[in-house]
Amino acid sequence: MYTESLAQSFNGTYSLIQGKNYFKAKTQYYENKNNYTTIEQTIIEAFLFNAFNNPTKSNKFIKKLCQKPICVHDTIMLELLNVQTDNYIKLYKYKEAKKTIEKPLTNYEKYLSEKESKDLNNVLKIWTTFENEAAQKIKTNNQKPLKLKPDKAGLKNLETRIKEDSVSFIFDTGANISTVS
């Protein structure tokens, strides 16, 4: 059983993660790591490794939670499945992303709002389309720094010129899929 102080430590860090205050959550977690149960540590580390761009380690912790019949609240498991989907996308494992998106739709449907269910079904269509695609590869022949200019909304834009014509493209490194047409 959790003592109240243990639950408070976990809930405080978990609230910071939900609020996307990852640096403060990381600091709080590592300062009080010994106050967390093994399960709580596994949950927090799964979220933090995802937030700090280590999807392989994040997935390792999520898989630990899924391997055994461990008491993890369904709403937390649902969030961890969203993180796992994000991890697979970052790792270019689209088939695994698709499989992970299917889990909330079948196992946690009662926790999804109508909008969340609709959104997941739309995302499922995207990764179903890409499930058999090879992982993206970046090939560069030479490197040249690009000058990005913020627009009125603060988004980074990349100006492209062909002869006298110029067009600015939003340069969004956080997008799931990037295309230029």
PDB file of C-alpha atoms in Angstrom:
ATOM      1  CA  MET A   1       0.000   0.000   0.000  1.00  0.00           C
ATOM      2  CA  TYR A   2       1.079   3.556  -0.659  1.00  0.00           C
ATOM      3  CA  THR A   3       1.537   5.796   2.301  1.00  0.00           C
ATOM      4  CA  GLU A   4       0.053   9.246   1.927  1.00  0.00           C
ATOM      5  CA  SER A   5       3.497  10.890   1.695  1.00  0.00           C
ATOM      6  CA  LEU A   6       4.534   8.510  -1.089  1.00  0.00           C
ATOM      7  CA  ALA A   7       1.338   9.225  -3.002  1.00  0.00           C
ATOM      8  CA  GLN A   8       1.879  12.968  -2.544  1.00  0.00           C
ATOM      9  CA  SER A   9       5.411  12.770  -3.982  1.00  0.00           C
ATOM     10  CA  PHE A  10       4.185  10.816  -6.993  1.00  0.00           C
ATOM     11  CA  ASN A  11       1.099  12.986  -7.499  1.00  0.00           C
ATOM     12  CA  GLY A  12       3.174  16.173  -7.337  1.00  0.00           C
ATOM     13  CA  THR A  13       5.643  14.970  -9.964  1.00  0.00           C
ATOM     14  CA  TYR A  14       2.884  13.461 -12.086  1.00  0.00           C
ATOM     15  CA  SER A  15       0.972  16.773 -12.010  1.00  0.00           C
ATOM     16  CA  LEU A  16       4.080  18.582 -13.241  1.00  0.00           C
ATOM     17  CA  ILE A  17       4.376  16.093 -16.102  1.00  0.00           C
ATOM     18  CA  GLN A  18       0.704  16.539 -17.003  1.00  0.00           C
ATOM     19  CA  GLY A  19       1.319  20.298 -17.041  1.00  0.00           C
ATOM     20  CA  LYS A  20       4.320  19.730 -19.345  1.00  0.00           C
ATOM     21  CA  ASN A  21       6.651  21.221 -16.737  1.00  0.00           C
ATOM     22  CA  TYR A  22       9.237  18.550 -17.473  1.00  0.00           C
ATOM     23  CA  PHE A  23      12.361  20.253 -16.117  1.00  0.00           C
ATOM     24  CA  LYS A  24      10.765  20.873 -12.730  1.00  0.00           C
ATOM     25  CA  ALA A  25       9.300  17.340 -12.721  1.00  0.00           C
ATOM     26  CA  LYS A  26      12.728  15.870 -13.497  1.00  0.00           C
ATOM     27  CA  THR A  27      14.374  17.867 -10.711  1.00  0.00           C
ATOM     28  CA  GLN A  28      11.670  16.982  -8.202  1.00  0.00           C
ATOM     29  CA  TYR A  29      11.787  13.318  -9.185  1.00  0.00           C
ATOM     30  CA  TYR A  30      15.554  12.898  -8.873  1.00  0.00           C
ATOM     31  CA  GLU A  31      15.643  14.826  -5.587  1.00  0.00           C
ATOM     32  CA  ASN A  32      13.029  12.469  -4.106  1.00  0.00           C
ATOM     33  CA  LYS A  33      13.529   9.277  -6.135  1.00  0.00           C
ATOM     34  CA  ASN A  34      13.913   7.127  -3.011  1.00  0.00           C
ATOM     35  CA  ASN A  35      10.433   8.179  -1.868  1.00  0.00           C
ATOM     36  CA  TYR A  36       8.783   6.535  -4.875  1.00  0.00           C
ATOM     37  CA  THR A  37       7.771   2.900  -5.225  1.00  0.00           C
ATOM     38  CA  THR A  38       9.336   0.897  -8.054  1.00  0.00           C
ATOM     39  CA  ILE A  39       6.115   1.156 -10.060  1.00  0.00           C
ATOM     40  CA  GLU A  40       5.967   4.938  -9.552  1.00  0.00           C
ATOM     41  CA  GLN A  41       9.600   5.263 -10.629  1.00  0.00           C
ATOM     42  CA  THR A  42       8.870   3.243 -13.766  1.00  0.00           C
ATOM     43  CA  ILE A  43       5.862   5.430 -14.631  1.00  0.00           C
ATOM     44  CA  ILE A  44       7.680   8.732 -14.039  1.00  0.00           C
ATOM     45  CA  GLU A  45      10.784   7.625 -15.950  1.00  0.00           C
ATOM     46  CA  ALA A  46       8.673   6.488 -18.919  1.00  0.00           C
ATOM     47  CA  PHE A  47       7.230  10.004 -19.153  1.00  0.00           C
ATOM     48  CA  LEU A  48      10.520  11.815 -18.538  1.00  0.00           C
ATOM     49  CA  PHE A  49      12.574   9.809 -21.022  1.00  0.00           C
ATOM     50  CA  ASN A  50       9.934  10.567 -23.655  1.00  0.00           C
ATOM     51  CA  ALA A  51       9.930  14.273 -22.775  1.00  0.00           C
ATOM     52  CA  PHE A  52      13.721  14.441 -22.998  1.00  0.00           C
ATOM     53  CA  ASN A  53      13.836  12.646 -26.360  1.00  0.00           C
ATOM     54  CA  ASN A  54      14.941   9.196 -25.354  1.00  0.00           C
ATOM     55  CA  PRO A  55      12.097   7.132 -26.833  1.00  0.00           C
ATOM     56  CA  THR A  56      13.958   3.821 -26.609  1.00  0.00           C
ATOM     57  CA  LYS A  57      14.402   4.087 -22.817  1.00  0.00           C
ATOM     58  CA  SER A  58      10.860   5.404 -22.397  1.00  0.00           C
ATOM     59  CA  ASN A  59       9.484   2.369 -24.224  1.00  0.00           C
ATOM     60  CA  LYS A  60      11.616   0.068 -22.079  1.00  0.00           C
ATOM     61  CA  PHE A  61       9.872   1.388 -18.959  1.00  0.00           C
ATOM     62  CA  ILE A  62       6.409   1.220 -20.553  1.00  0.00           C
ATOM     63  CA  LYS A  63       7.020  -2.387 -21.615  1.00  0.00           C
ATOM     64  CA  LYS A  64       7.975  -3.233 -18.008  1.00  0.00           C
ATOM     65  CA  LEU A  65       4.599  -1.932 -16.880  1.00  0.00           C
ATOM     66  CA  CYS A  66       2.757  -3.895 -19.574  1.00  0.00           C
ATOM     67  CA  GLN A  67       4.562  -7.210 -19.033  1.00  0.00           C
ATOM     68  CA  LYS A  68       3.262  -7.993 -15.579  1.00  0.00           C
ATOM     69  CA  PRO A  69      -0.187  -7.632 -14.104  1.00  0.00           C
ATOM     70  CA  ILE A  70       0.741  -4.463 -12.235  1.00  0.00           C
ATOM     71  CA  CYS A  71      -1.747  -2.156 -10.621  1.00  0.00           C
ATOM     72  CA  VAL A  72      -1.482   0.967 -12.774  1.00  0.00           C
ATOM     73  CA  HIS A  73      -4.591   3.113 -12.958  1.00  0.00           C
ATOM     74  CA  ASP A  74      -6.257   2.877 -16.363  1.00  0.00           C
ATOM     75  CA  THR A  75      -6.063   6.629 -16.979  1.00  0.00           C
ATOM     76  CA  ILE A  76      -2.287   6.573 -16.396  1.00  0.00           C
ATOM     77  CA  MET A  77      -1.952   3.513 -18.647  1.00  0.00           C
ATOM     78  CA  LEU A  78      -3.915   5.364 -21.325  1.00  0.00           C
ATOM     79  CA  GLU A  79      -1.479   8.287 -21.112  1.00  0.00           C
ATOM     80  CA  LEU A  80       1.471   5.891 -21.232  1.00  0.00           C
ATOM     81  CA  LEU A  81       0.076   4.352 -24.419  1.00  0.00           C
ATOM     82  CA  ASN A  82      -0.038   7.837 -25.943  1.00  0.00           C
ATOM     83  CA  VAL A  83       3.597   8.296 -24.935  1.00  0.00           C
ATOM     84  CA  GLN A  84       4.488   4.897 -26.379  1.00  0.00           C
ATOM     85  CA  THR A  85       2.828   5.843 -29.677  1.00  0.00           C
ATOM     86  CA  ASP A  86       4.874   9.043 -29.730  1.00  0.00           C
ATOM     87  CA  ASN A  87       8.016   7.027 -29.002  1.00  0.00           C
ATOM     88  CA  TYR A  88       7.381   4.671 -31.914  1.00  0.00           C
ATOM     89  CA  ILE A  89       6.762   7.607 -34.241  1.00  0.00           C
ATOM     90  CA  LYS A  90      10.054   9.209 -33.165  1.00  0.00           C
ATOM     91  CA  LEU A  91      11.764   5.864 -33.807  1.00  0.00           C
ATOM     92  CA  TYR A  92      10.089   5.602 -37.253  1.00  0.00           C
ATOM     93  CA  LYS A  93       8.380   2.368 -36.229  1.00  0.00           C
ATOM     94  CA  TYR A  94       5.037   3.160 -37.810  1.00  0.00           C
ATOM     95  CA  LYS A  95       3.572  -0.356 -37.581  1.00  0.00           C
ATOM     96  CA  GLU A  96       4.225  -0.376 -33.833  1.00  0.00           C
ATOM     97  CA  ALA A  97       2.702   3.115 -33.550  1.00  0.00           C
ATOM     98  CA  LYS A  98      -0.433   1.830 -35.279  1.00  0.00           C
ATOM     99  CA  LYS A  99      -0.661  -1.208 -32.970  1.00  0.00           C
ATOM    100  CA  THR A 100      -0.245   0.997 -29.911  1.00  0.00           C
ATOM    101  CA  ILE A 101      -2.987   3.405 -31.045  1.00  0.00           C
ATOM    102  CA  GLU A 102      -5.373   0.470 -31.383  1.00  0.00           C
ATOM    103  CA  LYS A 103      -5.010  -0.442 -27.680  1.00  0.00           C
ATOM    104  CA  PRO A 104      -6.813   2.597 -26.216  1.00  0.00           C
ATOM    105  CA  LEU A 105      -9.591   2.206 -28.769  1.00  0.00           C
ATOM    106  CA  THR A 106     -10.211  -1.397 -27.718  1.00  0.00           C
ATOM    107  CA  ASN A 107      -9.090  -1.604 -24.068  1.00  0.00           C
ATOM    108  CA  TYR A 108      -9.718   1.883 -22.668  1.00  0.00           C
ATOM    109  CA  GLU A 109     -12.667   3.130 -24.692  1.00  0.00           C
ATOM    110  CA  LYS A 110     -14.689   4.032 -21.578  1.00  0.00           C
ATOM    111  CA  TYR A 111     -12.012   6.579 -20.591  1.00  0.00           C
ATOM    112  CA  LEU A 112     -12.065   8.344 -23.960  1.00  0.00           C
ATOM    113  CA  SER A 113     -14.302  11.273 -24.720  1.00  0.00           C
ATOM    114  CA  GLU A 114     -16.078  11.264 -28.058  1.00  0.00           C
ATOM    115  CA  LYS A 115     -13.534  13.795 -29.369  1.00  0.00           C
ATOM    116  CA  GLU A 116     -10.548  11.748 -28.116  1.00  0.00           C
ATOM    117  CA  SER A 117     -11.962   8.605 -29.713  1.00  0.00           C
ATOM    118  CA  LYS A 118     -12.512  10.428 -32.996  1.00  0.00           C
ATOM    119  CA  ASP A 119      -8.994  11.915 -32.865  1.00  0.00           C
ATOM    120  CA  LEU A 120      -7.426   8.508 -32.188  1.00  0.00           C
ATOM    121  CA  ASN A 121      -9.359   6.969 -35.069  1.00  0.00           C
ATOM    122  CA  ASN A 122      -8.069   9.737 -37.368  1.00  0.00           C
ATOM    123  CA  VAL A 123      -4.498   9.210 -36.151  1.00  0.00           C
ATOM    124  CA  LEU A 124      -4.948   5.477 -36.633  1.00  0.00           C
ATOM    125  CA  LYS A 125      -5.762   6.138 -40.298  1.00  0.00           C
ATOM    126  CA  ILE A 126      -2.507   8.083 -40.697  1.00  0.00           C
ATOM    127  CA  TRP A 127      -0.299   5.351 -39.220  1.00  0.00           C
ATOM    128  CA  THR A 128      -2.234   2.615 -41.031  1.00  0.00           C
ATOM    129  CA  THR A 129      -1.248   4.401 -44.237  1.00  0.00           C
ATOM    130  CA  PHE A 130       2.420   4.455 -43.207  1.00  0.00           C
ATOM    131  CA  GLU A 131       2.674   1.135 -41.342  1.00  0.00           C
ATOM    132  CA  ASN A 132       4.586  -0.614 -44.136  1.00  0.00           C
ATOM    133  CA  GLU A 133       6.820   2.323 -45.017  1.00  0.00           C
ATOM    134  CA  ALA A 134      10.531   2.128 -44.334  1.00  0.00           C
ATOM    135  CA  ALA A 135      11.968   4.313 -41.607  1.00  0.00           C
ATOM    136  CA  GLN A 136      12.830   7.846 -42.644  1.00  0.00           C
ATOM    137  CA  LYS A 137      16.482   8.448 -43.337  1.00  0.00           C
ATOM    138  CA  ILE A 138      18.238  11.760 -43.496  1.00  0.00           C
ATOM    139  CA  LYS A 139      20.986  12.026 -46.046  1.00  0.00           C
ATOM    140  CA  THR A 140      23.052  15.174 -46.366  1.00  0.00           C
ATOM    141  CA  ASN A 141      25.734  15.825 -48.907  1.00  0.00           C
ATOM    142  CA  ASN A 142      26.839  19.055 -47.355  1.00  0.00           C
ATOM    143  CA  GLN A 143      25.746  21.184 -44.475  1.00  0.00           C
ATOM    144  CA  LYS A 144      24.802  24.809 -44.754  1.00  0.00           C
ATOM    145  CA  PRO A 145      23.205  26.803 -41.948  1.00  0.00           C
ATOM    146  CA  LEU A 146      19.666  27.957 -42.649  1.00  0.00           C
ATOM    147  CA  LYS A 147      18.427  31.361 -41.574  1.00  0.00           C
ATOM    148  CA  LEU A 148      15.042  31.152 -39.890  1.00  0.00           C
ATOM    149  CA  LYS A 149      12.912  34.231 -39.272  1.00  0.00           C
ATOM    150  CA  PRO A 150      10.031  34.336 -36.810  1.00  0.00           C
ATOM    151  CA  ASP A 151       6.697  35.475 -38.216  1.00  0.00           C
ATOM    152  CA  LYS A 152       4.036  37.523 -36.374  1.00  0.00           C
ATOM    153  CA  ALA A 153       2.872  34.417 -34.517  1.00  0.00           C
ATOM    154  CA  GLY A 154       6.434  33.575 -33.456  1.00  0.00           C
ATOM    155  CA  LEU A 155       6.673  30.543 -35.746  1.00  0.00           C
ATOM    156  CA  LYS A 156       9.998  29.950 -37.453  1.00  0.00           C
ATOM    157  CA  ASN A 157       9.887  30.513 -41.198  1.00  0.00           C
ATOM    158  CA  LEU A 158      12.343  29.482 -43.862  1.00  0.00           C
ATOM    159  CA  GLU A 159      12.429  31.766 -46.872  1.00  0.00           C
ATOM    160  CA  THR A 160      12.882  29.986 -50.185  1.00  0.00           C
ATOM    161  CA  ARG A 161      13.749  31.731 -53.436  1.00  0.00           C
ATOM    162  CA  ILE A 162      13.589  30.598 -57.030  1.00  0.00           C
ATOM    163  CA  LYS A 163      14.740  33.354 -59.376  1.00  0.00           C
ATOM    164  CA  GLU A 164      12.689  36.440 -58.420  1.00  0.00           C
ATOM    165  CA  ASP A 165       9.990  34.563 -56.520  1.00  0.00           C
ATOM    166  CA  SER A 166      10.227  33.941 -52.804  1.00  0.00           C
ATOM    167  CA  VAL A 167       7.980  32.034 -50.435  1.00  0.00           C
ATOM    168  CA  SER A 168       8.221  31.538 -46.677  1.00  0.00           C
ATOM    169  CA  PHE A 169       7.576  28.069 -45.260  1.00  0.00           C
ATOM    170  CA  ILE A 170       6.837  27.381 -41.615  1.00  0.00           C
ATOM    171  CA  PHE A 171       9.657  25.222 -40.288  1.00  0.00           C
ATOM    172  CA  ASP A 172       8.009  22.978 -37.691  1.00  0.00           C
ATOM    173  CA  THR A 173      10.355  20.403 -36.188  1.00  0.00           C
ATOM    174  CA  GLY A 174       7.654  19.125 -33.843  1.00  0.00           C
ATOM    175  CA  ALA A 175       5.250  17.939 -36.510  1.00  0.00           C
ATOM    176  CA  ASN A 176       4.469  14.221 -36.812  1.00  0.00           C
ATOM    177  CA  ILE A 177       4.649  14.344 -40.583  1.00  0.00           C
ATOM    178  CA  SER A 178       6.461  16.949 -42.647  1.00  0.00           C
ATOM    179  CA  THR A 179       5.727  17.701 -46.259  1.00  0.00           C
ATOM    180  CA  VAL A 180       6.552  20.501 -48.659  1.00  0.00           C
ATOM    181  CA  SER A 181       4.492  20.942 -51.796  1.00  0.00           C
TER     182      SER A 181
END
